[in-house]
Structure formats: structure tokens, C-alpha cells
Amino acid sequence: MNDVTQLFRYDDRTAVRVVAIDGDPWFVLTDLARALDLAAPGRLAARLDEGVRQTHTLATAGGPQRMVVVSE
């Protein structure tokens, strides 16, 4: 079961969306990359094992979108 998306503030300026999946926090990879000033989140996702990344549909201003989320 999936819970509501929440915001985590990094450095008081960058919001990282967090969604609970089966009770565990998963972070939107593009948000993490922006907060950590990392380029090319798509290439970053390809380097992560499937056990720590997955896609998840999130509600956005433009409608539902599939996004890569990563575990702790």
C-alpha cells in the first residue's frame, strides 16, 4: 500500500519528495540529484541496483507521472 507523498527539506531550500511504499520511505531521484547538485539523474538511476530503485506514479501539477524513486 502506498501513502501520500511528503516533502523533505534539504538545506532549507530544496524540497525532496518522499513517498511511503509498504511503510518505507522512497525518495524521488530527480529531487535528490538536484539537492546534491548531481547531473544526469537518468544515468545515475542506471547505476543503481533494482533493489534500491523502482518507478512509481506520483501526482504532479501536469498530472500523474512515472518517476524513479530510491530507498534509503
mmCIF file of C-alpha atoms in Angstrom:
data_model
loop_
_atom_site.group_PDB
_atom_site.id
_atom_site.type_symbol
_atom_site.label_atom_id
_atom_site.label_comp_id
_atom_site.label_asym_id
_atom_site.label_seq_id
_atom_site.Cartn_x
_atom_site.Cartn_y
_atom_site.Cartn_z
ATOM 1 C CA MET A 1 0.000 0.000 0.000
ATOM 2 C CA ASN A 2 1.255 3.486 -0.870
ATOM 3 C CA ASP A 3 0.909 6.543 1.344
ATOM 4 C CA VAL A 4 0.713 10.222 0.484
ATOM 5 C CA THR A 5 3.790 11.957 -0.900
ATOM 6 C CA GLN A 6 5.534 14.173 1.660
ATOM 7 C CA LEU A 7 8.214 16.829 1.337
ATOM 8 C CA PHE A 8 11.609 16.657 2.980
ATOM 9 C CA ARG A 9 13.504 19.947 3.095
ATOM 10 C CA TYR A 10 17.199 19.677 2.314
ATOM 11 C CA ASP A 11 19.322 22.661 3.319
ATOM 12 C CA ASP A 12 16.139 24.745 3.866
ATOM 13 C CA ARG A 13 15.855 25.452 0.145
ATOM 14 C CA THR A 14 15.447 22.239 -1.820
ATOM 15 C CA ALA A 15 12.368 20.044 -1.454
ATOM 16 C CA VAL A 16 12.750 16.298 -1.907
ATOM 17 C CA ARG A 17 9.516 14.386 -2.421
ATOM 18 C CA VAL A 18 9.186 11.250 -0.313
ATOM 19 C CA VAL A 19 6.579 8.552 -0.799
ATOM 20 C CA ALA A 20 5.950 5.703 1.629
ATOM 21 C CA ILE A 21 5.793 2.354 -0.136
ATOM 22 C CA ASP A 22 4.796 -0.534 2.116
ATOM 23 C CA GLY A 23 5.661 1.692 5.079
ATOM 24 C CA ASP A 24 9.203 2.515 3.894
ATOM 25 C CA PRO A 25 10.360 5.949 2.657
ATOM 26 C CA TRP A 26 11.354 6.220 -1.034
ATOM 27 C CA PHE A 27 12.853 9.449 -2.401
ATOM 28 C CA VAL A 28 12.282 10.914 -5.888
ATOM 29 C CA LEU A 29 15.652 10.556 -7.619
ATOM 30 C CA THR A 30 15.460 13.786 -9.641
ATOM 31 C CA ASP A 31 14.845 15.741 -6.417
ATOM 32 C CA LEU A 32 17.818 14.063 -4.711
ATOM 33 C CA ALA A 33 20.058 14.777 -7.689
ATOM 34 C CA ARG A 34 19.052 18.460 -7.644
ATOM 35 C CA ALA A 35 19.594 18.713 -3.864
ATOM 36 C CA LEU A 36 23.049 17.137 -4.137
ATOM 37 C CA ASP A 37 23.938 19.062 -7.307
ATOM 38 C CA LEU A 38 24.360 15.891 -9.371
ATOM 39 C CA ALA A 39 23.837 15.932 -13.134
ATOM 40 C CA ALA A 40 22.054 13.345 -15.297
ATOM 41 C CA PRO A 41 19.683 11.582 -12.869
ATOM 42 C CA GLY A 42 18.800 9.110 -15.644
ATOM 43 C CA ARG A 43 22.386 7.867 -15.817
ATOM 44 C CA LEU A 44 22.505 7.810 -12.033
ATOM 45 C CA ALA A 45 19.414 5.587 -11.938
ATOM 46 C CA ALA A 46 21.018 3.132 -14.350
ATOM 47 C CA ARG A 47 23.930 2.692 -11.935
ATOM 48 C CA LEU A 48 21.686 1.704 -9.006
ATOM 49 C CA ASP A 49 20.613 -1.860 -8.267
ATOM 50 C CA GLU A 50 16.962 -2.697 -8.771
ATOM 51 C CA GLY A 51 16.633 -3.419 -5.062
ATOM 52 C CA VAL A 52 17.185 0.246 -4.235
ATOM 53 C CA ARG A 53 15.293 1.837 -7.143
ATOM 54 C CA GLN A 54 11.908 1.442 -8.748
ATOM 55 C CA THR A 55 9.394 3.510 -10.678
ATOM 56 C CA HIS A 56 6.336 4.934 -9.008
ATOM 57 C CA THR A 57 3.444 7.055 -10.270
ATOM 58 C CA LEU A 58 3.185 10.406 -8.493
ATOM 59 C CA ALA A 59 0.628 13.176 -8.849
ATOM 60 C CA THR A 60 2.202 16.320 -10.301
ATOM 61 C CA ALA A 61 0.889 19.677 -11.485
ATOM 62 C CA GLY A 62 0.908 18.233 -15.028
ATOM 63 C CA GLY A 63 -0.957 15.088 -13.971
ATOM 64 C CA PRO A 64 0.261 11.641 -12.897
ATOM 65 C CA GLN A 65 3.850 10.848 -13.915
ATOM 66 C CA ARG A 66 6.078 7.773 -13.552
ATOM 67 C CA MET A 67 9.216 8.703 -11.608
ATOM 68 C CA VAL A 68 12.252 6.834 -10.373
ATOM 69 C CA VAL A 69 12.313 6.565 -6.597
ATOM 70 C CA VAL A 70 15.155 5.245 -4.445
ATOM 71 C CA SER A 71 15.223 3.742 -0.993
ATOM 72 C CA GLU A 72 17.360 4.923 1.896
#
